[in-house]
mmCIF file of C-alpha atoms in Angstrom:
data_model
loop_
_atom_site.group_PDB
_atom_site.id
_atom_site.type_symbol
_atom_site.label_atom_id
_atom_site.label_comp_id
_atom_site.label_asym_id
_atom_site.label_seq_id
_atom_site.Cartn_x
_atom_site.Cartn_y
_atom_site.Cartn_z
ATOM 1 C CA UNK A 1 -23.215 -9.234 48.598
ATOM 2 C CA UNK A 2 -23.595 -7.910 51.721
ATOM 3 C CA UNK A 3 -25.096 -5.209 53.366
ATOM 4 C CA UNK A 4 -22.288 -3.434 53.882
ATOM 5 C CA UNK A 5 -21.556 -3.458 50.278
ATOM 6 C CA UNK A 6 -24.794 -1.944 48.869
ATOM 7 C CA UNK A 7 -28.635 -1.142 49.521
ATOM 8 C CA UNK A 8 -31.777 -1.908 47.674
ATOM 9 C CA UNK A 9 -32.027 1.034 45.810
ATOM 10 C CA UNK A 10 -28.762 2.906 46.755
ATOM 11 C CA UNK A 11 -25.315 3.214 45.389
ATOM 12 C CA UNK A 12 -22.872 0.454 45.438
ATOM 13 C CA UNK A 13 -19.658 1.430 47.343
ATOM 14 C CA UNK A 14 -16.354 0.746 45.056
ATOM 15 C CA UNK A 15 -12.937 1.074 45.375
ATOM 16 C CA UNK A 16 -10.374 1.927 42.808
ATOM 17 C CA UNK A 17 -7.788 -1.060 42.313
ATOM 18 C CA UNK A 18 -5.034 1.995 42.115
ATOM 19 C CA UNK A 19 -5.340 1.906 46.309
ATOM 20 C CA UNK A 20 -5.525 -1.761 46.443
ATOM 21 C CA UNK A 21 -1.888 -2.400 46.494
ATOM 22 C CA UNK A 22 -1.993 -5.810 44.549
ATOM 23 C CA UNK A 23 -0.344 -7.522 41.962
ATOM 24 C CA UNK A 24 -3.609 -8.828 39.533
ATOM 25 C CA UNK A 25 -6.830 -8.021 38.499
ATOM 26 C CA UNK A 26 -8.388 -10.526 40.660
ATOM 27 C CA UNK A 27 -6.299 -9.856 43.961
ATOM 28 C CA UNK A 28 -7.822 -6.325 43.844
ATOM 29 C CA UNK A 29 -10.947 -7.709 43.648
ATOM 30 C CA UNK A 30 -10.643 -9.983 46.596
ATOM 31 C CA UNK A 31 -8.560 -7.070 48.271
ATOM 32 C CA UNK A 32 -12.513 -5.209 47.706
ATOM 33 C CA UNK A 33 -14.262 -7.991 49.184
ATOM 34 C CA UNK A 34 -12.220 -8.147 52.389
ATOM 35 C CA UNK A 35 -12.864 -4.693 52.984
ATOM 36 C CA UNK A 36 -16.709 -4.867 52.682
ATOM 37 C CA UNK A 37 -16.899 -2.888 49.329
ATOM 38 C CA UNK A 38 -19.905 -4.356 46.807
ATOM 39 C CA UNK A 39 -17.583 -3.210 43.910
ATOM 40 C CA UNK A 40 -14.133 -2.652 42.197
ATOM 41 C CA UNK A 41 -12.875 0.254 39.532
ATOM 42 C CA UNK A 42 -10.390 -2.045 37.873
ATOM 43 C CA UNK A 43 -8.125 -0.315 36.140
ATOM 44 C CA UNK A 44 -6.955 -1.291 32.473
ATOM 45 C CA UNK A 45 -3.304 -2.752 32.495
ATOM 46 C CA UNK A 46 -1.549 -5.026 29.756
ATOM 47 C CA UNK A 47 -2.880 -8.560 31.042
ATOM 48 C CA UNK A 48 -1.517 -10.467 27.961
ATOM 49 C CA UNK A 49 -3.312 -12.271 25.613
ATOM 50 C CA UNK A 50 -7.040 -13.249 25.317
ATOM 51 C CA UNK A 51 -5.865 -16.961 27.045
ATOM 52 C CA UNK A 52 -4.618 -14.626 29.916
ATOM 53 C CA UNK A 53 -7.906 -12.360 30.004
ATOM 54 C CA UNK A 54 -9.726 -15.691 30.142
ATOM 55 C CA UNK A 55 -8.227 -17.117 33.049
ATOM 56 C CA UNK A 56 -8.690 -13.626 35.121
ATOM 57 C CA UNK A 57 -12.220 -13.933 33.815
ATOM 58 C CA UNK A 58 -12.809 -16.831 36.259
ATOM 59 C CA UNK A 59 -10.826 -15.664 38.851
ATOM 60 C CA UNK A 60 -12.837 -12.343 39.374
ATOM 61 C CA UNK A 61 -15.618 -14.696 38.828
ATOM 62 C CA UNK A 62 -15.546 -16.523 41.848
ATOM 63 C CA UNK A 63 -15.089 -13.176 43.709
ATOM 64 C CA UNK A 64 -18.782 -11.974 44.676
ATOM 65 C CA UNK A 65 -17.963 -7.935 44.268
ATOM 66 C CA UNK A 66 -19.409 -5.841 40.541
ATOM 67 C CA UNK A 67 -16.587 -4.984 38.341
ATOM 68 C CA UNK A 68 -15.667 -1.893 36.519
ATOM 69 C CA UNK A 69 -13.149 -0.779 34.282
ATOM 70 C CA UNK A 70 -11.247 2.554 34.088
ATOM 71 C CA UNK A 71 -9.829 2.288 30.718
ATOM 72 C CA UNK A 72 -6.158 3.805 30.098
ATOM 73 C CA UNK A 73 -5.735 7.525 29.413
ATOM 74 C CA UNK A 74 -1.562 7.931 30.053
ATOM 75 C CA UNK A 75 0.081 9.052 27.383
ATOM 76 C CA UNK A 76 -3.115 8.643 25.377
ATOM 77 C CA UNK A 77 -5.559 10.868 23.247
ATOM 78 C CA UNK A 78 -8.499 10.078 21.166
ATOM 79 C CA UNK A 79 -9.249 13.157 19.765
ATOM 80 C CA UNK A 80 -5.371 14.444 19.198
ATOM 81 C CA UNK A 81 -4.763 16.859 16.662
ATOM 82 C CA UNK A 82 -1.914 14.565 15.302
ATOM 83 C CA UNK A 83 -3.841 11.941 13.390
ATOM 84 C CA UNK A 84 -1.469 9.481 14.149
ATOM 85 C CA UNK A 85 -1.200 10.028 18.137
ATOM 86 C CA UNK A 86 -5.548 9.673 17.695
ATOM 87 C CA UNK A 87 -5.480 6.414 15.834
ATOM 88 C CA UNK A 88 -2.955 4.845 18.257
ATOM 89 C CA UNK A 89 -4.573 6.142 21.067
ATOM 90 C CA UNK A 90 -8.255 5.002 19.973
ATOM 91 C CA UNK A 91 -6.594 1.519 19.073
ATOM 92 C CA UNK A 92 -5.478 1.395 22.657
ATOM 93 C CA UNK A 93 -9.197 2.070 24.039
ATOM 94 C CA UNK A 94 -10.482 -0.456 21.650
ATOM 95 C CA UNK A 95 -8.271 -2.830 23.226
ATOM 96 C CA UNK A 96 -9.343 -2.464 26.731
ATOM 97 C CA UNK A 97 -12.821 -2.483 25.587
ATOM 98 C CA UNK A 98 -11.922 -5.993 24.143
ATOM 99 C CA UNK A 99 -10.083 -6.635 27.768
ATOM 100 C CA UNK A 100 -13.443 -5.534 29.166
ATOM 101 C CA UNK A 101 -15.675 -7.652 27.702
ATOM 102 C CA UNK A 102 -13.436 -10.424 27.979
ATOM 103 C CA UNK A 103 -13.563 -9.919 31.407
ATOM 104 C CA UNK A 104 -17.417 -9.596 31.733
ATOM 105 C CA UNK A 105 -17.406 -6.020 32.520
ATOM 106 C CA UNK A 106 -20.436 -4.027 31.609
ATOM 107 C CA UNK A 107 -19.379 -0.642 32.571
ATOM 108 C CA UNK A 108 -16.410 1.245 31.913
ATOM 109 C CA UNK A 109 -14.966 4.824 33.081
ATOM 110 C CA UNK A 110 -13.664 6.520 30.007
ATOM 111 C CA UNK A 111 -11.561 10.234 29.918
ATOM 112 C CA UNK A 112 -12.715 12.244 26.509
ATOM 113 C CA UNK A 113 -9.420 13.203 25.454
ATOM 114 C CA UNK A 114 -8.059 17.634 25.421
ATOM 115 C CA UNK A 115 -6.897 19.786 22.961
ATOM 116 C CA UNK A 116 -3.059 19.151 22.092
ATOM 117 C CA UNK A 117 -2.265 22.134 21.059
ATOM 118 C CA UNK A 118 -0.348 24.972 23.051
ATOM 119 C CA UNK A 119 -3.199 27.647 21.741
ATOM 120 C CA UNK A 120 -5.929 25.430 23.317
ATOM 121 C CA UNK A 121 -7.767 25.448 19.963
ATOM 122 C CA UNK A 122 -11.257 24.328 21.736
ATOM 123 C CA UNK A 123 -13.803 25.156 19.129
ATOM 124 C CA UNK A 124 -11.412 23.740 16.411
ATOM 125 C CA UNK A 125 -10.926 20.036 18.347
ATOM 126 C CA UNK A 126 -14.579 20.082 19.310
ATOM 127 C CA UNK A 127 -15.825 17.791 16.191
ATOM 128 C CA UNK A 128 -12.681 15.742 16.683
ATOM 129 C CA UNK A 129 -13.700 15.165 19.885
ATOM 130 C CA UNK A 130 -17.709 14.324 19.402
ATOM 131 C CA UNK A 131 -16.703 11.834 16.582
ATOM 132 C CA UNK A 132 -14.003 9.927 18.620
ATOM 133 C CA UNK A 133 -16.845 9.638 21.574
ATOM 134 C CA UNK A 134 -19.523 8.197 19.215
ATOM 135 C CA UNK A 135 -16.827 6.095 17.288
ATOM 136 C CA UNK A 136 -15.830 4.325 20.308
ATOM 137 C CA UNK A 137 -18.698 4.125 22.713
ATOM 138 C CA UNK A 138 -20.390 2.544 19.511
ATOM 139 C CA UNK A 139 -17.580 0.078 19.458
ATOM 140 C CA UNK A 140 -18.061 -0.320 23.472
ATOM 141 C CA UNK A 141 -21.837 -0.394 22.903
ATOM 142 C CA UNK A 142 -21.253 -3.198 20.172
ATOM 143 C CA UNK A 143 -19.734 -5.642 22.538
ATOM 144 C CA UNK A 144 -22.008 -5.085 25.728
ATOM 145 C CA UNK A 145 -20.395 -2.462 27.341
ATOM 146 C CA UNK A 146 -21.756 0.912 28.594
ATOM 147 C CA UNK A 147 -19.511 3.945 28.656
ATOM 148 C CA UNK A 148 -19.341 6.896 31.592
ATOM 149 C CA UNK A 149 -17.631 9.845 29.454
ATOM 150 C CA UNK A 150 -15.517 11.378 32.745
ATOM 151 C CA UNK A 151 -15.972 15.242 33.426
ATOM 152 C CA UNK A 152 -12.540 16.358 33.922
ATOM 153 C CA UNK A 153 -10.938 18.893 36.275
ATOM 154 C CA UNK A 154 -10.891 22.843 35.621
ATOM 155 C CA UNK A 155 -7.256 23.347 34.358
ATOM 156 C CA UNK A 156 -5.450 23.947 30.673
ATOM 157 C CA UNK A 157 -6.636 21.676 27.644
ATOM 158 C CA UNK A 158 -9.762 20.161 28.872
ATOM 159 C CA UNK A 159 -12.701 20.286 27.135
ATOM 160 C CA UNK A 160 -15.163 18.604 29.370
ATOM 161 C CA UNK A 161 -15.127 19.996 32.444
ATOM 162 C CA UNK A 162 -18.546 21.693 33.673
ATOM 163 C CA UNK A 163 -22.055 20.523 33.266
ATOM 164 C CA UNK A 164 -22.447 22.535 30.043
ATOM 165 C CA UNK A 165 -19.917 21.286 28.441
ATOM 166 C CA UNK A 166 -21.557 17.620 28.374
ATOM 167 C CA UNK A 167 -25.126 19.095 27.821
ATOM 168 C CA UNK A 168 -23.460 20.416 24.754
ATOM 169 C CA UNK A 169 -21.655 16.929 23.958
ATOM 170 C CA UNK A 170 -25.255 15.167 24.012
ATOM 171 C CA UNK A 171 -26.848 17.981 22.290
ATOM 172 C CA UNK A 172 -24.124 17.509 19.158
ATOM 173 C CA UNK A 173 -24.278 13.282 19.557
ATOM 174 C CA UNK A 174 -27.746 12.854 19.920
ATOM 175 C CA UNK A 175 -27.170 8.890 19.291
ATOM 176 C CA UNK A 176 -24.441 8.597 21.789
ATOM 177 C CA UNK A 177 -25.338 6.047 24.293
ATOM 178 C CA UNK A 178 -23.390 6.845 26.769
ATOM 179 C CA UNK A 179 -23.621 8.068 30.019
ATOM 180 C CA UNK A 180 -21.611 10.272 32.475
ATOM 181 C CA UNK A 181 -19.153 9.350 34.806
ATOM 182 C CA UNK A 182 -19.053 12.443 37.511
ATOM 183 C CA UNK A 183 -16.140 12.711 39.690
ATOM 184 C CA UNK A 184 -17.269 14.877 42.236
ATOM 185 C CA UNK A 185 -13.359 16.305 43.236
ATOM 186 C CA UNK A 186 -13.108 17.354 39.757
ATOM 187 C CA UNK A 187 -16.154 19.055 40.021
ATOM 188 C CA UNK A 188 -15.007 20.990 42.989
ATOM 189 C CA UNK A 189 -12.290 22.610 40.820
ATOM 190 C CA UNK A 190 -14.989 24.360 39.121
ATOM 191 C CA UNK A 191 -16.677 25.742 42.275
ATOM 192 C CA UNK A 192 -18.142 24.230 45.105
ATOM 193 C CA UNK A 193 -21.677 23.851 44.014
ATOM 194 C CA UNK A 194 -20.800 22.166 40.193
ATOM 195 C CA UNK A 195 -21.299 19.040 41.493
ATOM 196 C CA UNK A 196 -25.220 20.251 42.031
ATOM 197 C CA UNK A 197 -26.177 22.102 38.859
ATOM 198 C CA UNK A 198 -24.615 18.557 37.326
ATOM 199 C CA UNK A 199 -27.224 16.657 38.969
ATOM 200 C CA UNK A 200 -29.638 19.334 37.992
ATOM 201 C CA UNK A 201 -29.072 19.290 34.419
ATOM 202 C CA UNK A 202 -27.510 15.874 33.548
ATOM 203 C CA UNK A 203 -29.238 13.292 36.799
ATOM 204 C CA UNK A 204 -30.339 10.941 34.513
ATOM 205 C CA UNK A 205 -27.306 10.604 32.878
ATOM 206 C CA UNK A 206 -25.404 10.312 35.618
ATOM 207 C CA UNK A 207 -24.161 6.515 35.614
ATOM 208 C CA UNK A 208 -21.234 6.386 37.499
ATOM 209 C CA UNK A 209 -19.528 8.703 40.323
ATOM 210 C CA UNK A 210 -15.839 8.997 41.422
ATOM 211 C CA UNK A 211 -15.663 10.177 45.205
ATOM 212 C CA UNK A 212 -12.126 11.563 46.794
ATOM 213 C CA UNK A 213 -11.463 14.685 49.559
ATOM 214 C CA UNK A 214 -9.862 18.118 48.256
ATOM 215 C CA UNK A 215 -7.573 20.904 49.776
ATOM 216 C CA UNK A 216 -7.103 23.847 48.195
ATOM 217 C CA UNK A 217 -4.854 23.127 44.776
ATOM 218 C CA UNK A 218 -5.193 18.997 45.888
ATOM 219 C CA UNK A 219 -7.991 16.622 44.675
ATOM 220 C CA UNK A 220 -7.318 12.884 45.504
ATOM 221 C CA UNK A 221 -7.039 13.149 48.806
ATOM 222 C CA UNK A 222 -7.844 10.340 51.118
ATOM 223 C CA UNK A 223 -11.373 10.516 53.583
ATOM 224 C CA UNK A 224 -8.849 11.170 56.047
ATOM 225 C CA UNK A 225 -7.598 14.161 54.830
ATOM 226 C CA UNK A 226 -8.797 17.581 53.499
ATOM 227 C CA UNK A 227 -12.663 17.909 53.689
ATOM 228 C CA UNK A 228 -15.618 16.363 51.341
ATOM 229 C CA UNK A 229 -16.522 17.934 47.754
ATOM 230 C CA UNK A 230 -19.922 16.174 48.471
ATOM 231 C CA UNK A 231 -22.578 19.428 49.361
ATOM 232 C CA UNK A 232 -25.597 18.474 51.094
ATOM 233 C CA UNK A 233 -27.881 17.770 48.181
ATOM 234 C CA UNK A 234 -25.598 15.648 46.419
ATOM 235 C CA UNK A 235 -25.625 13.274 48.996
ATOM 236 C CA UNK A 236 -28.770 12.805 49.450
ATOM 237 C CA UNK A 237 -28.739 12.512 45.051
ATOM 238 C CA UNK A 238 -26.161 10.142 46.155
ATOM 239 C CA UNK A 239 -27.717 8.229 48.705
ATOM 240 C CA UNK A 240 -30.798 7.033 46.267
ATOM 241 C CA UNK A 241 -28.239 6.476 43.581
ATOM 242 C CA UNK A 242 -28.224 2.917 42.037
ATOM 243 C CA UNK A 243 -25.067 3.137 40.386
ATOM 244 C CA UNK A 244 -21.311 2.674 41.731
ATOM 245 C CA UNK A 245 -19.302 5.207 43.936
ATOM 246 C CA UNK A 246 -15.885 4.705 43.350
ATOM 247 C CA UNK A 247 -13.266 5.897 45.913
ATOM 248 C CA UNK A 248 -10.412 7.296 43.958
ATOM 249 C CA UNK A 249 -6.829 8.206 45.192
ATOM 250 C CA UNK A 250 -3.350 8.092 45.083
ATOM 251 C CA UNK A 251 -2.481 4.354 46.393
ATOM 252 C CA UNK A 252 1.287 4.562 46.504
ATOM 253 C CA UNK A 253 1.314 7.708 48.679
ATOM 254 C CA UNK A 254 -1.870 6.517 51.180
ATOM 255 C CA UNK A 255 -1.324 2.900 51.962
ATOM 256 C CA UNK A 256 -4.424 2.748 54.075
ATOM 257 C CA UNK A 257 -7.020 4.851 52.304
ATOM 258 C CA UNK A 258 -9.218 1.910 51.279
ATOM 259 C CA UNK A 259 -9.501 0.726 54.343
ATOM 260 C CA UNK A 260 -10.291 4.526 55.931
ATOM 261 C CA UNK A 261 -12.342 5.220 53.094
ATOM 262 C CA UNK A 262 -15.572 1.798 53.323
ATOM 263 C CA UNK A 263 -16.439 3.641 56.586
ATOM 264 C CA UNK A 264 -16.745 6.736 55.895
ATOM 265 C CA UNK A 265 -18.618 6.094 52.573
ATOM 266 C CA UNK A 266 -20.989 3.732 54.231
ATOM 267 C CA UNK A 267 -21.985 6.709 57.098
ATOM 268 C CA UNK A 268 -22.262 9.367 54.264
ATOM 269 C CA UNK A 269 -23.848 7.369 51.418
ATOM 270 C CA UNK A 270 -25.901 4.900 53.540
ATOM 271 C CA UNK A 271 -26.952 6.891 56.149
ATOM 272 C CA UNK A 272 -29.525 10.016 56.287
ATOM 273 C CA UNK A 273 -27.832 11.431 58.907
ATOM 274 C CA UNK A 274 -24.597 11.535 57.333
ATOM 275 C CA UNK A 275 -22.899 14.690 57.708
ATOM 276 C CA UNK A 276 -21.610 15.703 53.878
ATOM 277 C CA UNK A 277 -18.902 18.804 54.374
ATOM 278 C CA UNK A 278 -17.103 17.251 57.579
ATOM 279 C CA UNK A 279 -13.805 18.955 57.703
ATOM 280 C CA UNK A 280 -11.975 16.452 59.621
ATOM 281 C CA UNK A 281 -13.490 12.486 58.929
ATOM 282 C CA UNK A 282 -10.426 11.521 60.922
ATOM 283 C CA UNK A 283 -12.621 10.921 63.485
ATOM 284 C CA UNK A 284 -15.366 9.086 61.624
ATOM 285 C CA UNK A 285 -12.796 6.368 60.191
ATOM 286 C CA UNK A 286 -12.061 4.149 62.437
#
């Protein structure tokens, strides 16, 4: 692994197979590879059957970038009010967890599932939700795996959003294992300086990191586009991070953001110089 992949004691740059454009598990990871990231977000997709997951086990073997696993969330959630809608959707996790391990993943993204309910019942779903959390990173933790819990966005029916709201989740699950995945464009829906008071209270915790631009009612947004979320203390969090940075986005509607996005997050991330609220990377991405 290159250089320009990672750093003795830094983050390891990653790339969401969403904006790789390719047909398999393993193309994405060889898509990574071309483009100089040390790591690829793979995200969970029916592959088939366990002789299937085995023969993309040696593909993204031979393929010298770390592999991660966002596990599915569409249509999906664990701690549903309907009991039926939560076993189905826990039995889907499970199965990517299976997928994962198959695959020699160690490391999985994972969203915590929202109230379902048009009164946003929060303090009612809360238990539902701690239990579904332990049951399944306990299931994760049983076959290798470590999970990073996802801190969602600031909008209707999500219950882990802000820093507090995961200090309360470990606080409640003292045995949970696992560890936080912070997206730091979700943070910025909160305010501009969440991203900080989750270092503050949760660094340690902090396992895995999800890195897009915003504009004002966008998150997503290529390095091209719209400014960074990333204040000046988080990068420099970020720089001495030893975990992955995965660059998230919208693949089908910017083709090129992959390749945009390895140079930018090597200046920023790999560099102390690297200027963390540029307005306008255009400039930087060449």
């Amino acid at each position: 692994m290159g250089t320009t992949a990672s750093r003795p004691g830094g983050p390891t740059l990653s790339v969401s197979s969403r904006l790789l454009g390719t047909g398999t598990l393993w193309e994405a990871a060889e898509a990574a590879a071309r483009l100089g990231y040390g790591g690829v977000e793979l995200w969970a997709n029916p592959i088939g059957n366990w002789f299937s997951a085995r023969a993309t086990a040696r593909r993204l073997a031979a393929v010298s970038v770390r592999r991660y696993m966002h596990v599915p969330f569409h249509d999906l959630n664990a701690c549903s009010a309907n009991l039926r809608i939560r076993r189905v959707s826990r039995d889907e996790i499970r199965r990517s967890l299976r997928t994962a391990s198959a695959l020699g993943i160690r490391q999985v993204v994972m969203h915590p599932g929202r109230v379902s309910n048009t009164k946003g019942d929060t303090d009612g779903i809360w238990p539902v939700l701690v239990e579904s959390l332990v049951d399944l990173c306990s299931y994760a933790d049983r076959r290798g795996i470590r999970v990073a819990v996802e801190a969602m966005e600031r909008r209707p029916k999500e219950l882990l959003v802000g820093p507090e709201d995961m200090a309360r989740l470990f606080s409640e699950a003292p045995s949970l294992k696992a560890g936080v995945c912070l997206d730091l464009a979700h943070a910025w829906t909160v305010d501009p300086t969440c991203a900080d008071r989750f270092i503050q209270t949760l660094g340690e915790r902090i396992i895995h990191v999800h890195f897009s631009h915003v504009s004002e009612g966008r998150i997503h947004l290529p390095l091209d586009r719209g400014q960074s979320p990333v204040t000046p203390s988080a990068a420099h969090f970020l720089r001495n991070f030893g975990g992955p940075i995965t660059l998230e986005g919208a693949g089908r509607a910017w083709p090129h953001a992959a390749e945009v996005g390895i140079g930018v997050m090597r200046r920023l991330f790999f560099e102390e110089g690297g200027d963390a609220s540029s307005q306008d990377p255009a400039g930087q991405a060449g």
